[in-house]
Short mmCIF file of C-alpha atoms in Angstrom, two decimals:
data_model
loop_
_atom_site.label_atom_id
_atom_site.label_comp_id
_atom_site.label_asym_id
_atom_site.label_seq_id
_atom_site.Cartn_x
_atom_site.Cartn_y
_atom_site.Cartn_z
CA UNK A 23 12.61 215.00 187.09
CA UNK A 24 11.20 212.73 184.04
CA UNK A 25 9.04 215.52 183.65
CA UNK A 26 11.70 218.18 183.07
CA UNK A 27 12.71 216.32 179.68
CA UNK A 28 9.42 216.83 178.11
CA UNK A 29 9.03 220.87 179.69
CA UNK A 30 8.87 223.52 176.98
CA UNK A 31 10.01 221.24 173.90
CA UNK A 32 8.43 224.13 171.89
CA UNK A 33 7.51 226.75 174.48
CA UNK A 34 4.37 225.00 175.81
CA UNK A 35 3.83 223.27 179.37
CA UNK A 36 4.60 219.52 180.06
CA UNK A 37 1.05 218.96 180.22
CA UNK A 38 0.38 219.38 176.67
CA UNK A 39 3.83 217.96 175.43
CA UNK A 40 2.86 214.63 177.45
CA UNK A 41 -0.29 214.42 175.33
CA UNK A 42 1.42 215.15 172.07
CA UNK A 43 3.97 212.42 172.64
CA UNK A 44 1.04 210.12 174.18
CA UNK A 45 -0.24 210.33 170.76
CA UNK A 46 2.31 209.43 168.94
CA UNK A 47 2.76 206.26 171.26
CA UNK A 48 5.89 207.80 173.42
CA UNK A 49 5.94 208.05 176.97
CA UNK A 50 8.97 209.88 178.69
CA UNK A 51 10.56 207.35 179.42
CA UNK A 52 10.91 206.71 175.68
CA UNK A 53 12.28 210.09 175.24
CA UNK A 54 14.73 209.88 177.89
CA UNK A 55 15.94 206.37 177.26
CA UNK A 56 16.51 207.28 173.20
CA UNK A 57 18.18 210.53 174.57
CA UNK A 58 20.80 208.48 176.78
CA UNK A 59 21.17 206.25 173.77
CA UNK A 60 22.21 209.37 171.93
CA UNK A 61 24.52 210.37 174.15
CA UNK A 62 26.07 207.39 174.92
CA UNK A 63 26.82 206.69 170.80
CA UNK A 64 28.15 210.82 170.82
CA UNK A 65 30.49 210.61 174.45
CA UNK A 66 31.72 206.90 173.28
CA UNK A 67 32.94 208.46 169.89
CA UNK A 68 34.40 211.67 171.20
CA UNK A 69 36.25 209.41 173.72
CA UNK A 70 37.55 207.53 171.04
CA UNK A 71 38.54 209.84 168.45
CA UNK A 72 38.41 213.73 169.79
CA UNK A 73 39.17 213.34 173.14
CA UNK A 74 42.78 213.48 174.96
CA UNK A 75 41.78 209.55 176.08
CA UNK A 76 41.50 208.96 172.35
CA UNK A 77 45.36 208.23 171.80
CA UNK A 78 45.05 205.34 174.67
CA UNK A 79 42.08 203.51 172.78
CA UNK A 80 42.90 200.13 171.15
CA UNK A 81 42.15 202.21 167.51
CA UNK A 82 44.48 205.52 167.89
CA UNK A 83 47.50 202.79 169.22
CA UNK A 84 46.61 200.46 165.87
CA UNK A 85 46.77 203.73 163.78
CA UNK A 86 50.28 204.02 164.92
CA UNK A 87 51.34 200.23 163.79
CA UNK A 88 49.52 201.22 160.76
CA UNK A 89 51.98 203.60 160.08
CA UNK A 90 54.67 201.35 161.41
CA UNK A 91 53.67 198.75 158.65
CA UNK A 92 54.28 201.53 155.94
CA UNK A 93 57.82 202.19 157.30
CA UNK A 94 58.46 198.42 157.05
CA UNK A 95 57.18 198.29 153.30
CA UNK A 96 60.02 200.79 152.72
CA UNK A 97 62.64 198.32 153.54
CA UNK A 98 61.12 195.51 151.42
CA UNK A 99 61.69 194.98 147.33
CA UNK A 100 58.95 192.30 147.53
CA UNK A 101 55.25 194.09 148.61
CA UNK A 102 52.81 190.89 147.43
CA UNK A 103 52.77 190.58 151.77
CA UNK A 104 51.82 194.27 151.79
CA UNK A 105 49.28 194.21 149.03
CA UNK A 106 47.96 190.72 150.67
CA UNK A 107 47.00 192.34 153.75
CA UNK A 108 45.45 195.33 152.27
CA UNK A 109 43.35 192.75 150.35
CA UNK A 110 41.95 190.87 153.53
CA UNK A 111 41.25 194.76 155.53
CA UNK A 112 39.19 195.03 152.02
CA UNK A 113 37.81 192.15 151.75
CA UNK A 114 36.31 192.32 155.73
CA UNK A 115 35.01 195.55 154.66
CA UNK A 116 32.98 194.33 151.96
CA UNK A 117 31.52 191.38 153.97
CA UNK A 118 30.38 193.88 156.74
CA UNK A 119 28.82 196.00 154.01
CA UNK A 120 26.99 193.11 152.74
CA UNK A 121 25.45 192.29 155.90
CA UNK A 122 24.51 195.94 156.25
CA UNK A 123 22.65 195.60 153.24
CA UNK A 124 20.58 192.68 154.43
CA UNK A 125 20.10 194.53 157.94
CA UNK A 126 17.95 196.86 156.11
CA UNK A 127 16.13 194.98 153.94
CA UNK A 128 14.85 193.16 157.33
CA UNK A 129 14.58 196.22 158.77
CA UNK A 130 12.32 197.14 156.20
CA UNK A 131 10.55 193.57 156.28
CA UNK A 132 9.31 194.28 159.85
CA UNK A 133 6.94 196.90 158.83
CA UNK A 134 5.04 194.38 156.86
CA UNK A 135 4.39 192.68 159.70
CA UNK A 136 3.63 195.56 162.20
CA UNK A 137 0.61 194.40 163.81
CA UNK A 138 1.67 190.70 164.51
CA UNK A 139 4.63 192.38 165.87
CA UNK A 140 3.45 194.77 168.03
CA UNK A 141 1.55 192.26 169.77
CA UNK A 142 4.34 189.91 170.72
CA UNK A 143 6.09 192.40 172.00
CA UNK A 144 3.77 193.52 174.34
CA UNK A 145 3.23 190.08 175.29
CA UNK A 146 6.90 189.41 176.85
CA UNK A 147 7.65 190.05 180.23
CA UNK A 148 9.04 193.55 180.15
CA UNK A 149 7.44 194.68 177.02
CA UNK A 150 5.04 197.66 177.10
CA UNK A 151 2.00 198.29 174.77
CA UNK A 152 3.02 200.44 171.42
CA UNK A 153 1.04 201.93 169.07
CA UNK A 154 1.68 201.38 165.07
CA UNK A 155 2.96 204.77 164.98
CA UNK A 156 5.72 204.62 167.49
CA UNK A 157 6.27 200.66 165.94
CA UNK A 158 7.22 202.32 162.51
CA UNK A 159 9.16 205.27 164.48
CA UNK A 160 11.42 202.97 165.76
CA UNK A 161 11.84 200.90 162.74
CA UNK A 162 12.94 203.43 160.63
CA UNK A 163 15.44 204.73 163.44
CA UNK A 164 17.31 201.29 163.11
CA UNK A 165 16.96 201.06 159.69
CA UNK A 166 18.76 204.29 159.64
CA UNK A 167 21.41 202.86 161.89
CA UNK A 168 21.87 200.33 159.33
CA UNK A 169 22.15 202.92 155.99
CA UNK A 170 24.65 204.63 158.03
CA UNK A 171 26.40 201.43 159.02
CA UNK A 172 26.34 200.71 154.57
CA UNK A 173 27.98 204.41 153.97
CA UNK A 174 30.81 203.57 156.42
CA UNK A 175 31.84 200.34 155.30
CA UNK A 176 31.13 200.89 151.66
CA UNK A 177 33.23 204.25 151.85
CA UNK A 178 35.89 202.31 153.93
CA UNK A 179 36.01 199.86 150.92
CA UNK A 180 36.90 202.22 148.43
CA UNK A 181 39.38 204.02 150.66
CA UNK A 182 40.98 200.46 151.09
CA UNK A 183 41.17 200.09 147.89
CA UNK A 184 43.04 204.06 146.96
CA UNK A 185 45.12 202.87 149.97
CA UNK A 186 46.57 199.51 147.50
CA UNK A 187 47.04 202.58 145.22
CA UNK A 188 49.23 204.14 146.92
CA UNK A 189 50.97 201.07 148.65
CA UNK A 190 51.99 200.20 144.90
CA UNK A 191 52.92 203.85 144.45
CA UNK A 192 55.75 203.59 146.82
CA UNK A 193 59.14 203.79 144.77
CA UNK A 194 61.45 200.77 145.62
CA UNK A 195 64.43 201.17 147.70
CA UNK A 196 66.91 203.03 145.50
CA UNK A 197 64.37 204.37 143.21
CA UNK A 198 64.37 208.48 143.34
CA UNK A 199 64.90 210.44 146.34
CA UNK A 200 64.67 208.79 150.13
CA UNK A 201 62.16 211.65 150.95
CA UNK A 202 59.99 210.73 147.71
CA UNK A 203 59.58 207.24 148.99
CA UNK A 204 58.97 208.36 152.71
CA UNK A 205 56.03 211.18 151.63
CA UNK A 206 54.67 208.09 149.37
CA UNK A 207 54.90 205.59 152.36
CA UNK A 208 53.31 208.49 154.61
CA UNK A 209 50.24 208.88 152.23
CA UNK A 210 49.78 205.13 151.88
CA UNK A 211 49.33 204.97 155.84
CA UNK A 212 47.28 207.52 156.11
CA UNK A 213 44.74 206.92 153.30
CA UNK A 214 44.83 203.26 155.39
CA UNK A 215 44.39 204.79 158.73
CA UNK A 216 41.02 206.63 157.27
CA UNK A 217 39.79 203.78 155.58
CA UNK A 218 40.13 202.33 159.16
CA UNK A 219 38.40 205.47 161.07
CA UNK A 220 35.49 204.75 158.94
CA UNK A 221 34.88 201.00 159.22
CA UNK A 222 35.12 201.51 162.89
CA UNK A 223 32.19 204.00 162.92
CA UNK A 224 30.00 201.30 160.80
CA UNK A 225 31.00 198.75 162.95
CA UNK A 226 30.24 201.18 165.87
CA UNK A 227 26.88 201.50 164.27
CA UNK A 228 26.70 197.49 164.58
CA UNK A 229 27.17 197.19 167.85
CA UNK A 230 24.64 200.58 168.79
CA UNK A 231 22.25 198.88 166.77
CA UNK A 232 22.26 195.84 168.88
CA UNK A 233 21.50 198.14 172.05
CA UNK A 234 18.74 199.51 169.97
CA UNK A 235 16.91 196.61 169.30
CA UNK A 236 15.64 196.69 173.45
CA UNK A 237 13.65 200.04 172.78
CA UNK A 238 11.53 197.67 171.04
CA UNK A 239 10.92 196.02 174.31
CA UNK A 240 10.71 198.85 176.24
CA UNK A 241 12.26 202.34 177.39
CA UNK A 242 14.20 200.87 180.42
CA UNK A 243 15.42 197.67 178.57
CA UNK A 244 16.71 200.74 176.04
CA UNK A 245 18.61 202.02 178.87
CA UNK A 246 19.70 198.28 180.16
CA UNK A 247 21.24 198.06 176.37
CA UNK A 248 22.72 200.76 176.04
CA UNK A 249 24.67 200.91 179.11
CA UNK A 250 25.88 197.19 178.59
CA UNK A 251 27.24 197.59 175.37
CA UNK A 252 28.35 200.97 175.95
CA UNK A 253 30.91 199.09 178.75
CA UNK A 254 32.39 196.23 176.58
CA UNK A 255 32.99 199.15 173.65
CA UNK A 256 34.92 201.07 176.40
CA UNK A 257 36.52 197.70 177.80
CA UNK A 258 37.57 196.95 174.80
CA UNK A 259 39.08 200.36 173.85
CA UNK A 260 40.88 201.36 176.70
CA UNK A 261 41.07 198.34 179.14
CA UNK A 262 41.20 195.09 176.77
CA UNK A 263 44.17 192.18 177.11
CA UNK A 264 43.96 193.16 173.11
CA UNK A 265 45.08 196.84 174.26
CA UNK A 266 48.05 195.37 176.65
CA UNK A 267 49.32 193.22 174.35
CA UNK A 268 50.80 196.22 172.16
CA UNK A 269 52.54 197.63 174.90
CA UNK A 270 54.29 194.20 176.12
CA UNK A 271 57.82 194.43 176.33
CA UNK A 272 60.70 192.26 174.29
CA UNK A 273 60.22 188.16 174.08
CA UNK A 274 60.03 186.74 177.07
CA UNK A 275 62.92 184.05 177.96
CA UNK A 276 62.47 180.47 176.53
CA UNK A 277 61.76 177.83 179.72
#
């Protein structure tokens, strides 16, 4: 069956694919764990955000207090609590980009130091011998996980900051028409909810890159990654104590 994923890549037999991709220092084993890695990143974000699950994730339910908040500014004269917690969804944003920037710049540090590397790594219980080739392969694949991690959070940043824009667009109660100050609360919440969307993908790209970092071990430790943090992303979307705490009911009664 292993063999099926390497069959007629580019219309020749498995025979010869196996030797191309023997090498470059992959087995398939290495091609099949990166594609269920793949897959898993791809089904985990069309659960969240495309599919009809999506509106029961812990994000699509905090989109809708987001837009709750913005309904609430309406009623207020005084918006420093508004444009204080803008600050701090900014401010988190900028810390994760930070540390996206130093991601790669180690990422990029470990192909310095290939050789020493490589040889650790084959030295620990389930690691497999590599070649320098497939060594710098899989560095660069992280280190692209990390520059797309960056884009997120440094596009989320700006978006944060068109969304204090628009917060202090907002006409004050009284000010112009009622529908003026609900189409300004509207677009507030919604440039907010995007700036969201995105620094969940980076921070998506955090938590993929952690299942990543097994390939280096091995294909099957890949695998073993992937599927354990593709669970506590989905526990935490769709079956998290964070999750049933926004659909509790009214206080509960003093004792």
């Amino acid at each position: 069956m292993m063999g099926l994923l390497v069959r007629d890549v580019a219309g020749l037999p498995a025979e010869v694919n196996r030797s191309v991709l023997g090498t470059l220092g992959f087995s398939v084993a290495d091609v099949a764990a990166f594609a269920f890695f793949t897959a898993a990143w791809l089904l985990y974000h069309y659960a969240v955000e495309r599919s009809a699950a999506g509106p029961g994730s812990l994000n699509r339910v905090m989109n809708l207090q987001r837009y709750a908040w913005m309904r609430a500014l309406l009623t207020r004269d005084n918006r420093i609590v508004d444009s204080n917690i803008n600050a701090s969804l900014q401010n988190g944003t900028a810390f994760f980009a930070s540390t996206a920037l130093l991601a790669i710049g180690g990422s990029v540090t470990l192909l310095r130091s290939a050789d020493e590397v490589v040889t650790l790594f084959a030295q620990l219980p389930f690691g497999l011998a590599t070649t320098r080739l497939a060594w710098d392969a899989k560095v660069l694949g992280l280190t692209v996980i990390f520059v797309y991690a960056f884009f997120k959070f440094a596009w989320s940043y700006r978006l944060f900051n068109y969304a204090a824009i628009l917060i202090g667009a907002v006409p004050e109660r009284g000010v112009g028409p009622p529908e003026e100050a609900e189409a300004a609360a509207w677009r507030a919440a919604s440039m907010n909810t995007v700036a969201g969307r995105h620094f969940n993908r980076g921070q998506r790209a955090f938590f993929f890159a952690l299942a990543y970092l097994g390939w280096f071990i091995s294909a099957y430790v890949l695998i073993a990654t992937t599927a354990f943090v593709l669970y506590v992303m989905w526990h935490r979307q769709f079956a998290s104590d964070a999750l049933a705490s926004l659909s509790r009911g009214p206080w509960p009664e003093s004792r």
